[in-house]
Every structure is written in C-alpha cells, then in structure tokens.
PDB file of C-alpha atoms in Angstrom:
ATOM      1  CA  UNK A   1      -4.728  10.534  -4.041  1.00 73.00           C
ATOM      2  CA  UNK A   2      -5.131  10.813  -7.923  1.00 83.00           C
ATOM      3  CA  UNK A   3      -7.864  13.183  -9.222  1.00 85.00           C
ATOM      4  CA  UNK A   4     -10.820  11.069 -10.811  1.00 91.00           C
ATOM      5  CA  UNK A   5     -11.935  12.896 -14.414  1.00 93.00           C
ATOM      6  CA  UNK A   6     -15.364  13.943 -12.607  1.00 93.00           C
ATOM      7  CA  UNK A   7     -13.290  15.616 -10.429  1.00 91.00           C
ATOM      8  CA  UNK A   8     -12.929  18.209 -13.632  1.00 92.00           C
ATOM      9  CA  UNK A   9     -15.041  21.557 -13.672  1.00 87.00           C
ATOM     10  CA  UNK A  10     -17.416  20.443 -16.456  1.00 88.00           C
ATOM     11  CA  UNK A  11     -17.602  17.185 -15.924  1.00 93.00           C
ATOM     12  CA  UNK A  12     -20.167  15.323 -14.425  1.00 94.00           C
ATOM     13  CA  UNK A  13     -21.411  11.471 -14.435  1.00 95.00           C
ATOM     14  CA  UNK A  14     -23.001  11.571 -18.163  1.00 95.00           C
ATOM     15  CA  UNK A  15     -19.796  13.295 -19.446  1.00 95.00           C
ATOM     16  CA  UNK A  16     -17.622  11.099 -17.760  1.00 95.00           C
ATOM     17  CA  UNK A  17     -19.194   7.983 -19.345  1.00 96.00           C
ATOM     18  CA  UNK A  18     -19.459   9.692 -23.193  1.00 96.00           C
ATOM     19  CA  UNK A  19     -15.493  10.142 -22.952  1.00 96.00           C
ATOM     20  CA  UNK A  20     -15.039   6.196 -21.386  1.00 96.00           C
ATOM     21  CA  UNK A  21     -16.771   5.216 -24.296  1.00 95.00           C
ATOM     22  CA  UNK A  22     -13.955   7.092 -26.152  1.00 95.00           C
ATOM     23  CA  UNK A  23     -10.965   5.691 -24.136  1.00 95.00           C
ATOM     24  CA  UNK A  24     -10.689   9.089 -21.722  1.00 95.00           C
ATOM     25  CA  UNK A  25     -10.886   7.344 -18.451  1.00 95.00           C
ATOM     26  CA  UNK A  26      -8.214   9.172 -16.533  1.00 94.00           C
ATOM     27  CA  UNK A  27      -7.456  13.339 -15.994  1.00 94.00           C
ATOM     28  CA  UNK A  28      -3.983  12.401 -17.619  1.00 94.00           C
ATOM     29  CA  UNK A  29      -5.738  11.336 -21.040  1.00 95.00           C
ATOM     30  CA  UNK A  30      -8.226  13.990 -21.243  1.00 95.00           C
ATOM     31  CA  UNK A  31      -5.607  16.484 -20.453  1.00 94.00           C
ATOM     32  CA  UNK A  32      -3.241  15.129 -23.363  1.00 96.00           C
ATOM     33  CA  UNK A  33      -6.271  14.610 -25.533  1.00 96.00           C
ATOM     34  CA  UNK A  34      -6.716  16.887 -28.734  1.00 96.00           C
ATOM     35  CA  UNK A  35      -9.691  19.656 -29.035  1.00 96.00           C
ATOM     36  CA  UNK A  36     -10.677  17.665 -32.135  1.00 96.00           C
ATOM     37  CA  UNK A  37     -11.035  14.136 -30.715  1.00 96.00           C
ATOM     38  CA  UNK A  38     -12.982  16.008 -27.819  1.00 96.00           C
ATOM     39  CA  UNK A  39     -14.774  17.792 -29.523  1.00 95.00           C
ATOM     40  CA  UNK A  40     -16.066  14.923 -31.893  1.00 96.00           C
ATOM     41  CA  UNK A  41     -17.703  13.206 -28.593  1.00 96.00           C
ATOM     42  CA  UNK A  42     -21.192  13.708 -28.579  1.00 94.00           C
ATOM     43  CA  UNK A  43     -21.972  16.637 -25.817  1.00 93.00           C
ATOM     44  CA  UNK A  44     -18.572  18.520 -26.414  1.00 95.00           C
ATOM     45  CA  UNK A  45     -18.387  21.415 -28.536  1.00 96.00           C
ATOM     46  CA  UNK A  46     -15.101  22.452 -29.066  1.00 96.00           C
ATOM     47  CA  UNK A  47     -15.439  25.304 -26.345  1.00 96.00           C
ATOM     48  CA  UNK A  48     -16.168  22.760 -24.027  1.00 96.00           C
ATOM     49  CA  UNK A  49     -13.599  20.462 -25.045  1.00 96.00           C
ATOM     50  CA  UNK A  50     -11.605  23.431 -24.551  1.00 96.00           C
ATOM     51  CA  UNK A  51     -12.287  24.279 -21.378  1.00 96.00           C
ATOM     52  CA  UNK A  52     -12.057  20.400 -20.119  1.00 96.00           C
ATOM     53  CA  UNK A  53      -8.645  20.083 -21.283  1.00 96.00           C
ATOM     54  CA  UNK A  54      -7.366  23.468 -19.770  1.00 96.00           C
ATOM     55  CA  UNK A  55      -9.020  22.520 -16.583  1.00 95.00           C
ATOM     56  CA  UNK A  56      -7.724  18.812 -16.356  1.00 95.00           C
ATOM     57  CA  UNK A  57      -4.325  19.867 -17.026  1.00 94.00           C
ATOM     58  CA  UNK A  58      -4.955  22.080 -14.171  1.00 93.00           C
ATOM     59  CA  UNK A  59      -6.044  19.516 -11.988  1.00 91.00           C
ATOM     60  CA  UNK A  60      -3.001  17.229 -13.387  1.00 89.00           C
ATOM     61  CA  UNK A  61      -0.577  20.124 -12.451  1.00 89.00           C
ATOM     62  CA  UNK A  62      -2.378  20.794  -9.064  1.00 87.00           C
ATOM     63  CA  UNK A  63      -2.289  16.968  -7.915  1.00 82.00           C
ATOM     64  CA  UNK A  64       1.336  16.640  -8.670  1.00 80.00           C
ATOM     65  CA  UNK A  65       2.723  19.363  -6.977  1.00 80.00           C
ATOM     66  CA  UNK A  66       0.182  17.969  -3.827  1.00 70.00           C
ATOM     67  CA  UNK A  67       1.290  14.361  -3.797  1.00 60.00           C
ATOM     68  CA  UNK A  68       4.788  14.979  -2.861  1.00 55.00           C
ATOM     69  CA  UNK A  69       3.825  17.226   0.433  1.00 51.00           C
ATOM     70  CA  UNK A  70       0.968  15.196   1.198  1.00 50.00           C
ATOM     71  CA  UNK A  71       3.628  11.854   1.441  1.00 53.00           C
ATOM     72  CA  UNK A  72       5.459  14.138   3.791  1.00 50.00           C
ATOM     73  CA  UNK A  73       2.934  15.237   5.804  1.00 53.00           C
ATOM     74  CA  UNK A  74       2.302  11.477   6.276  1.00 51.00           C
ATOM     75  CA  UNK A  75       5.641  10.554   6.835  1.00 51.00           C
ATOM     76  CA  UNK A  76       6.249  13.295   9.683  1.00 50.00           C
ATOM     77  CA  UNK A  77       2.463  12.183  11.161  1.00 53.00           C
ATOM     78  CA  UNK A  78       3.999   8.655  11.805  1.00 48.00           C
ATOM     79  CA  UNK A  79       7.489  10.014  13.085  1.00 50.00           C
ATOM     80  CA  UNK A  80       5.614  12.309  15.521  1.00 50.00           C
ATOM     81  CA  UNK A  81       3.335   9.164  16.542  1.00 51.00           C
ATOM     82  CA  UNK A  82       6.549   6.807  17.175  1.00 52.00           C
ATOM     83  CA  UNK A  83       4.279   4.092  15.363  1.00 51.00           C
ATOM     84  CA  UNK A  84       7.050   2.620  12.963  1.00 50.00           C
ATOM     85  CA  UNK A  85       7.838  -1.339  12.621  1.00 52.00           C
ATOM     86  CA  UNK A  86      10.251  -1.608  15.519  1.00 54.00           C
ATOM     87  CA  UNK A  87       7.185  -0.287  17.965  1.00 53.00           C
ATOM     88  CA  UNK A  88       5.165  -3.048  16.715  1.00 55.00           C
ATOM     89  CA  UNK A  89       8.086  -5.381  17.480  1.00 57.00           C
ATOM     90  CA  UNK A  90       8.438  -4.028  20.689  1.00 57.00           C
ATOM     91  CA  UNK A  91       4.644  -4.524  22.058  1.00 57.00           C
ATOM     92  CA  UNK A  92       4.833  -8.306  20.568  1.00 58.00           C
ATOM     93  CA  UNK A  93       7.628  -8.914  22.947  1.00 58.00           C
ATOM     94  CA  UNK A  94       6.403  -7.443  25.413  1.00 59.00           C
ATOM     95  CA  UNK A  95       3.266  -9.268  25.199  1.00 61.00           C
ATOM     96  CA  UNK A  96       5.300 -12.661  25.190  1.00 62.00           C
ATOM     97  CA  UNK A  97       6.862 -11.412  28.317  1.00 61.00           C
ATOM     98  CA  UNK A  98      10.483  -9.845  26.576  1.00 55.00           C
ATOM     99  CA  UNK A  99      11.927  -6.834  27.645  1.00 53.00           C
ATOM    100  CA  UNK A 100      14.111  -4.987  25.024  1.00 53.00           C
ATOM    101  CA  UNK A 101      16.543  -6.513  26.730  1.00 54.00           C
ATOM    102  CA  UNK A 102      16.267 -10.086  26.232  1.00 52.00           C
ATOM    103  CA  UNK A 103      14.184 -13.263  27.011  1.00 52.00           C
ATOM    104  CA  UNK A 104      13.688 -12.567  30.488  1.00 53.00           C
ATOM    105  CA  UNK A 105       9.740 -13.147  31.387  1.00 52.00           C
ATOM    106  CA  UNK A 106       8.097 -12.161  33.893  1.00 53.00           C
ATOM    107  CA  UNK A 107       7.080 -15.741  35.052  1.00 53.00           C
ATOM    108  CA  UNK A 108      10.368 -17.831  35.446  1.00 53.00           C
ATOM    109  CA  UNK A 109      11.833 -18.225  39.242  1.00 53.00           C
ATOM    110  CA  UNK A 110      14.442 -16.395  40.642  1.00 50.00           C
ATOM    111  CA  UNK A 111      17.519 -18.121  41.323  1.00 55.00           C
ATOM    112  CA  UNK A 112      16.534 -19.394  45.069  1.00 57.00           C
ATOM    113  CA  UNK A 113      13.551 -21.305  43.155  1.00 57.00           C
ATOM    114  CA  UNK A 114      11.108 -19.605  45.572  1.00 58.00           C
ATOM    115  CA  UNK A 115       8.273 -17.727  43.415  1.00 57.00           C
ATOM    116  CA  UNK A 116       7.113 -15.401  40.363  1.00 60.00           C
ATOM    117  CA  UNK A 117       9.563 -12.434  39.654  1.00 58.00           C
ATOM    118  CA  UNK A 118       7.614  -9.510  40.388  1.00 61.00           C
ATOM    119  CA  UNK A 119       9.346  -6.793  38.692  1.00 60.00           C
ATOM    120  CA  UNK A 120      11.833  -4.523  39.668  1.00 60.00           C
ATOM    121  CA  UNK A 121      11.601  -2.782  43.112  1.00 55.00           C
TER     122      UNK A 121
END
C-alpha cells in the first residue's frame, strides 16, 4: 500500500492541507520538493521543511523496498490456500453436477434406465 503524506513524522492534517494547497499531495512530491518551495509554505521553516523531506524520502525508500515482499507474501498466501482461478472453476462444475472429468451428473440414469446414479461404491 502507498504511504499517504500524513503518514510523514511532522505531518499532520493542517500540514497536509497547507502543502495540497501548494501541489504536494503525494510522499513522492514532497520528497523531490526543494527546501525553498517548502519552506515558503506558511507553517514550514526551513528546518522543518528539512526534516519533512529527509523523512518522506525515508518513507519513499522504506515503502519500496516493502511492496515487492509484501506482493510475495500475498502471492505464496494464495498458493498455500490452493484458491487460484481453476479452484473456482472446479466448485462451479461441481455445483452443476461435473466432475473434473467430464459432463457426467449425478442425476442422469444408468444404462438399464432404472434410477438416480448414486455415486461410486
């Protein structure tokens, strides 16, 4: 999941909207922004702008190195579960009465045309 720019040490809800109304919506802009432009928002010296840079880079670095592991972790979650888009194949026929093995349901007549086929014995 991608970091949201409160998600930064120093900034909160207030901060967050004084740098929208500058364009700095997203951890990757603040963390490419200059100390000067950040510094000319109001409520940012250029300590602070300083410091919210450094620590959205950070956070930037941090979340990338993450997201690749975290897809991983996912994808080995679903292998362990078996849950993949032939099992959800599988139950629909099954439901309509297929086997893996073909169209044979459970409710046609066997070949003396005397009943239900009631599974394998």
């Amino acid at each position: 999941m991608k970091p949201a720019i409160i998600d930064i040490s120093g900034i909160g809800p207030a901060a967050a909207e004084a740098l929208a109304e500058h364009r700095i919506r997203t951890v990757a802009s603040l963390a490419n922004a200059s100390v000067e432009n950040i510094s000319a928002i109001p409520g940012f010296s250029e300590a602070r702008a300083e410091r919210v840079i450094a620590a959205a880079a950070e956070l930037l670095a941090v979340s990338a190195t993450d997201q690749p592991a975290e897809a991983a972790e996912a994808d080995d979650q679903v292998k362990a579960s078996g849950k993949g888009k032939k099992d959800k194949k599988d139950k629909k026929d099954k439901r309509k009465g297929k086997g893996k093995k073909g169209k044979k349901g459970k409710n046609k007549k066997d070949k003396k045309g005397k009943g239900k086929k009631k599974g394998k014995k």
